Short mmCIF file of C-alpha atoms in Angstrom, two decimals:
data_model
loop_
_atom_site.label_atom_id
_atom_site.label_comp_id
_atom_site.label_asym_id
_atom_site.label_seq_id
_atom_site.Cartn_x
_atom_site.Cartn_y
_atom_site.Cartn_z
CA MET A 1 0.00 0.00 0.00
CA ALA A 2 1.24 3.49 -0.86
CA SER A 3 2.18 5.61 2.12
CA VAL A 4 2.90 9.30 2.52
CA ILE A 5 4.72 11.01 5.36
CA LEU A 6 4.01 14.65 6.17
CA PHE A 7 7.05 16.13 7.91
CA ASN A 8 7.53 19.59 9.41
CA LYS A 9 11.13 20.12 8.32
CA PRO A 10 13.16 22.28 10.69
CA TYR A 11 15.35 25.14 9.51
CA GLY A 12 18.86 23.95 8.68
CA VAL A 13 17.92 20.37 7.75
CA HIS A 14 18.84 19.23 4.22
CA SER A 15 16.13 17.46 2.19
CA GLN A 16 18.27 14.37 1.61
CA PHE A 17 19.33 11.27 3.50
CA ARG A 18 23.02 11.22 2.57
CA LYS A 19 25.37 13.02 4.94
CA GLU A 20 28.30 14.76 3.27
CA PHE A 21 29.95 15.40 6.63
CA ALA A 22 29.34 14.11 10.13
CA THR A 23 27.52 17.15 11.55
CA MET A 24 25.31 17.70 8.49
CA ALA A 25 21.61 17.65 9.48
CA THR A 26 19.61 15.46 7.06
CA LEU A 27 16.46 13.36 6.93
CA ALA A 28 18.53 10.42 8.17
CA ASP A 29 18.34 12.07 11.60
CA PHE A 30 14.56 11.59 11.55
CA PHE A 31 13.80 8.53 9.37
CA ASP A 32 15.40 5.17 8.70
CA ASP A 33 12.87 3.80 6.18
CA LYS A 34 14.97 3.25 3.05
CA SER A 35 11.88 2.98 0.81
CA LEU A 36 11.08 6.68 1.26
CA ARG A 37 11.81 9.29 -1.37
CA VAL A 38 11.46 13.07 -1.08
CA ALA A 39 8.64 14.48 -3.21
CA GLY A 40 9.50 18.14 -3.69
CA ARG A 41 12.56 19.30 -1.78
CA LEU A 42 12.88 22.29 0.51
CA ASP A 43 16.25 24.02 0.66
CA LYS A 44 18.19 24.04 3.93
CA ASP A 45 17.08 27.57 4.83
CA SER A 46 13.38 26.86 4.28
CA GLU A 47 10.97 25.30 6.75
CA GLY A 48 7.69 23.47 6.82
CA LEU A 49 5.89 20.74 4.94
CA LEU A 50 8.06 18.10 3.30
CA ILE A 51 6.41 15.13 1.59
CA LEU A 52 8.04 11.70 1.60
CA THR A 53 6.50 8.67 -0.08
CA ASN A 54 7.30 5.07 -0.98
CA HIS A 55 5.27 5.28 -4.22
CA GLY A 56 7.28 6.33 -7.27
CA GLY A 57 4.26 7.38 -9.34
CA LEU A 58 3.05 9.76 -6.65
CA ASN A 59 6.56 11.12 -6.21
CA HIS A 60 6.76 11.79 -9.95
CA ALA A 61 3.35 13.52 -10.01
CA ILE A 62 4.36 15.90 -7.21
CA THR A 63 7.89 16.67 -8.37
CA THR A 64 7.44 16.96 -12.14
CA PRO A 65 6.78 20.65 -12.79
CA PRO A 66 4.35 21.66 -15.54
CA ASN A 67 4.99 24.33 -18.11
CA ALA A 68 2.68 26.76 -19.87
CA LYS A 69 1.75 24.11 -22.47
CA ASN A 70 1.06 21.14 -20.19
CA THR A 71 -0.44 22.76 -17.10
CA ASN A 72 -3.45 20.62 -16.31
CA GLN A 73 -5.83 19.60 -13.57
CA ARG A 74 -3.39 17.01 -12.22
CA SER A 75 -0.72 19.66 -11.83
CA GLN A 76 -3.15 21.81 -9.85
CA LYS A 77 -3.82 18.89 -7.49
CA HIS A 78 -0.21 19.10 -6.35
CA SER A 79 0.21 22.88 -6.13
CA LYS A 80 2.43 24.12 -3.30
CA THR A 81 1.54 26.96 -0.92
CA TYR A 82 4.14 28.99 0.95
CA LEU A 83 4.05 31.57 3.72
CA VAL A 84 6.76 34.09 2.88
CA GLN A 85 8.03 36.84 5.12
CA VAL A 86 9.58 39.63 3.06
CA GLU A 87 11.29 42.96 3.57
CA ASN A 88 9.19 46.02 2.68
CA LEU A 89 5.44 46.35 2.32
CA PRO A 90 4.28 45.00 -1.06
CA THR A 91 2.59 47.32 -3.51
CA ASP A 92 -0.34 46.33 -5.70
CA GLU A 93 2.01 46.45 -8.68
CA GLN A 94 4.46 44.01 -7.08
CA LEU A 95 1.67 41.61 -6.14
CA GLN A 96 0.32 41.73 -9.68
CA MET A 97 3.76 40.97 -11.12
CA LEU A 98 3.97 37.85 -8.97
CA ARG A 99 0.46 36.79 -9.99
CA GLN A 100 1.15 37.19 -13.71
CA GLY A 101 4.56 35.51 -13.71
CA VAL A 102 8.11 36.73 -13.14
CA LEU A 103 11.00 36.52 -15.58
CA LEU A 104 13.84 34.61 -13.90
CA LYS A 105 17.18 33.52 -15.34
CA ASP A 106 15.68 30.13 -16.22
CA GLY A 107 12.57 31.60 -17.85
CA MET A 108 9.16 33.03 -17.06
CA THR A 109 7.31 31.52 -14.11
CA LEU A 110 3.73 30.39 -14.40
CA PRO A 111 1.03 32.63 -12.89
CA ALA A 112 0.81 32.27 -9.12
CA LYS A 113 -1.84 32.87 -6.49
CA VAL A 114 -0.56 35.64 -4.24
CA GLU A 115 -2.12 37.28 -1.22
CA HIS A 116 -0.79 39.84 1.26
CA ILE A 117 -1.88 38.74 4.74
CA LEU A 118 -1.43 40.04 8.26
CA GLU A 119 0.60 37.97 10.70
CA GLN A 120 -2.45 37.38 12.91
CA ASP A 121 -4.27 35.91 9.90
CA LEU A 122 -1.64 33.28 9.08
CA PRO A 123 -3.16 29.76 8.81
CA ILE A 124 -0.62 28.34 11.31
CA LYS A 125 0.82 29.41 14.63
CA LEU A 126 4.38 30.51 14.01
CA TRP A 127 7.22 28.91 15.93
CA GLU A 128 10.47 30.61 16.91
CA ARG A 129 13.15 30.16 14.30
CA ASN A 130 16.73 29.47 15.29
CA PRO A 131 18.54 31.55 14.16
CA PRO A 132 15.98 34.37 14.03
CA ILE A 133 15.47 36.44 10.89
CA ARG A 134 17.49 39.61 10.41
CA GLN A 135 15.80 42.73 11.71
CA ARG A 136 16.30 46.23 10.33
CA ALA A 137 14.80 49.02 12.40
CA ASN A 138 13.94 51.23 9.41
CA ILE A 139 12.57 48.52 7.10
CA PRO A 140 9.10 47.02 7.69
CA THR A 141 8.29 43.38 6.94
CA ALA A 142 5.20 41.67 5.52
CA TRP A 143 3.78 38.18 4.96
CA LEU A 144 2.68 36.81 1.61
CA LYS A 145 0.76 33.61 0.87
CA ILE A 146 1.97 32.25 -2.47
CA SER A 147 0.74 29.15 -4.33
CA ILE A 148 2.69 27.81 -7.32
CA MET A 149 2.49 24.69 -9.50
CA GLU A 150 6.18 24.59 -10.40
CA GLY A 151 9.17 23.38 -8.46
CA ARG A 152 12.24 25.24 -9.68
CA ASN A 153 15.26 25.60 -7.43
CA ARG A 154 14.60 28.31 -4.80
CA GLN A 155 11.81 29.58 -7.02
CA VAL A 156 9.72 31.50 -4.50
CA ARG A 157 12.77 33.22 -3.03
CA ARG A 158 13.88 34.30 -6.49
CA MET A 159 10.40 35.47 -7.46
CA VAL A 160 9.93 37.81 -4.50
CA ALA A 161 13.51 39.11 -4.76
CA THR A 162 13.01 39.92 -8.45
CA VAL A 163 10.06 42.21 -7.69
CA GLY A 164 11.93 43.97 -4.88
CA LEU A 165 10.77 41.99 -1.84
CA PRO A 166 13.77 40.10 -0.38
CA CYS A 167 12.77 36.90 1.42
CA LEU A 168 13.43 36.74 5.16
CA ARG A 169 11.63 33.51 6.01
CA LEU A 170 9.93 30.83 3.93
CA ILE A 171 7.56 28.18 5.28
CA ARG A 172 5.84 25.66 3.03
CA PHE A 173 2.38 25.21 4.47
CA GLN A 174 0.53 23.05 1.95
CA VAL A 175 1.04 20.59 -0.92
CA GLY A 176 -2.21 19.78 -2.69
CA ASP A 177 -4.72 19.05 0.07
CA TRP A 178 -2.04 18.10 2.61
CA THR A 179 -1.11 20.76 5.17
CA LEU A 180 1.11 21.16 8.19
CA ALA A 181 -2.02 21.17 10.36
CA ASN A 182 -0.84 20.84 13.98
CA LEU A 183 2.55 19.25 13.30
CA ALA A 184 5.25 20.71 15.53
CA VAL A 185 8.74 21.32 14.17
CA GLY A 186 10.44 17.97 13.60
CA GLU A 187 7.17 16.02 13.91
CA SER A 188 5.66 13.84 11.19
CA CYS A 189 2.59 11.72 10.50
CA ARG A 190 2.06 8.86 8.06
CA LEU A 191 -0.94 8.47 5.74
CA TYR A 192 -1.91 5.27 3.93
CA LEU A 193 -3.49 5.79 0.50
CA SER A 194 -5.85 3.36 -1.21
CA ASP A 195 -5.78 2.82 -4.97
CA GLU A 196 -8.91 4.98 -5.29
CA GLN A 197 -7.20 7.83 -3.46
CA LEU A 198 -4.19 7.60 -5.75
CA LEU A 199 -6.48 7.77 -8.77
CA ALA A 200 -8.16 10.86 -7.31
CA LEU A 201 -4.71 12.43 -7.16
CA GLY A 202 -4.14 11.68 -10.85
CA VAL A 203 -1.77 8.78 -10.14
CA ASN A 204 -2.06 5.28 -11.59
CA PRO A 205 -1.67 2.91 -8.61
CA CYS A 206 0.39 0.55 -10.79
CA ASP A 207 2.74 3.30 -11.93
CA ASP A 208 5.37 2.85 -9.25
CA LYS A 209 8.52 4.26 -10.83
CA ARG A 210 10.74 2.78 -8.13
CA HIS A 211 10.89 -0.23 -10.46
CA ILE A 212 12.36 1.71 -13.39
CA GLY A 213 15.45 -0.07 -14.66
CA GLN A 214 14.39 -3.41 -13.23
CA LYS A 215 13.54 -5.98 -15.87
CA LYS A 216 10.06 -7.44 -15.39
CA SER A 217 8.82 -10.74 -16.69
CA ALA A 218 6.25 -10.76 -19.48
CA PRO A 219 3.44 -12.21 -17.29
CA TYR A 220 4.05 -9.46 -14.72
CA GLN A 221 3.92 -6.77 -17.39
CA ASP A 222 0.67 -8.21 -18.77
CA LYS A 223 -0.83 -8.18 -15.30
CA ILE A 224 0.13 -4.54 -14.79
CA THR A 225 -1.39 -3.59 -18.15
CA GLU A 226 -4.67 -5.32 -17.32
CA GLN A 227 -4.82 -3.65 -13.91
CA SER A 228 -4.11 -0.25 -15.45
CA LYS A 229 -6.95 -0.67 -17.94
CA ALA A 230 -9.30 -1.76 -15.18
CA TYR A 231 -8.54 1.36 -13.12
CA THR A 232 -8.83 3.62 -16.15
CA ASN A 233 -12.25 2.22 -17.08
CA LYS A 234 -13.84 2.72 -13.67
CA SER A 235 -16.72 5.16 -13.79
CA SER A 236 -16.42 8.48 -11.98
CA THR A 237 -19.65 7.72 -10.10
CA THR A 238 -18.14 4.61 -8.53
CA LEU A 239 -15.01 6.52 -7.59
CA GLN A 240 -17.02 9.29 -5.96
CA LYS A 241 -18.95 6.76 -3.87
CA ARG A 242 -15.77 5.09 -2.72
CA GLN A 243 -14.04 8.37 -2.03
CA GLY A 244 -16.96 9.44 0.12
CA SER A 245 -16.39 6.52 2.47
CA ARG A 246 -12.62 6.26 2.37
CA VAL A 247 -10.64 6.16 5.58
CA ILE A 248 -7.07 7.39 6.06
CA ARG A 249 -5.08 5.93 8.91
CA TYR A 250 -2.62 8.19 10.69
CA LYS A 251 0.43 7.15 12.67
CA LYS A 252 2.57 9.68 14.49
CA SER A 253 6.27 9.11 14.17
CA ASN A 254 8.85 9.96 16.79
CA ALA A 255 11.20 12.85 16.20
CA LYS A 256 13.77 10.20 15.32
CA MET A 257 12.92 6.84 13.84
#
């Protein structure tokens, strides 16, 4: 069964398991399940929701960014929402630039959903960051809520900097319908997804790309093809009925596993 782990990644932790030096903080300090893969990395200086899964097809759906020609409903199912603290108070013009798309060195970004929100209206209770953000007495700060469908390297930071709003703090709050909810820093929870739930996310349950490069026998391939056709031919009415009664089991993990 496919599983997903929602992890509130602390500041300073790298989104990888391999340690390049002994004191390097990585996911290996929190998880020892070797079947897990990171679905959409957060850089070391960013915090918040990190998705890990043992299902290659779901990983691919979350991490493969769309472009202007192939943006579709599936891509929107895996959009990512960030809470971004920036220097300066944003103007309507700056917000509109972010919404329309920003020209970066690697091309124009797709349109984003952008909202200027007050700190008391943030959807989560903020935790103290260590180290704290830089403070400048003469420069005000503001919070933006930004949703994007892409996953370029440090994209949100580059977007806000390009329009004149340097990023001070970045917290990923949501990926698709999954949110940080009440997860404390360093905490995680595990979800188990049925085949019907994977289909609702635009993922073929049989499309587990962990097996890429492994030679499969002909009977196994035939079985996968038949299963894929069976899932594809299910009526939407049947899926809706099953989705209405589906149950997700949660299991809290310890800070270190």
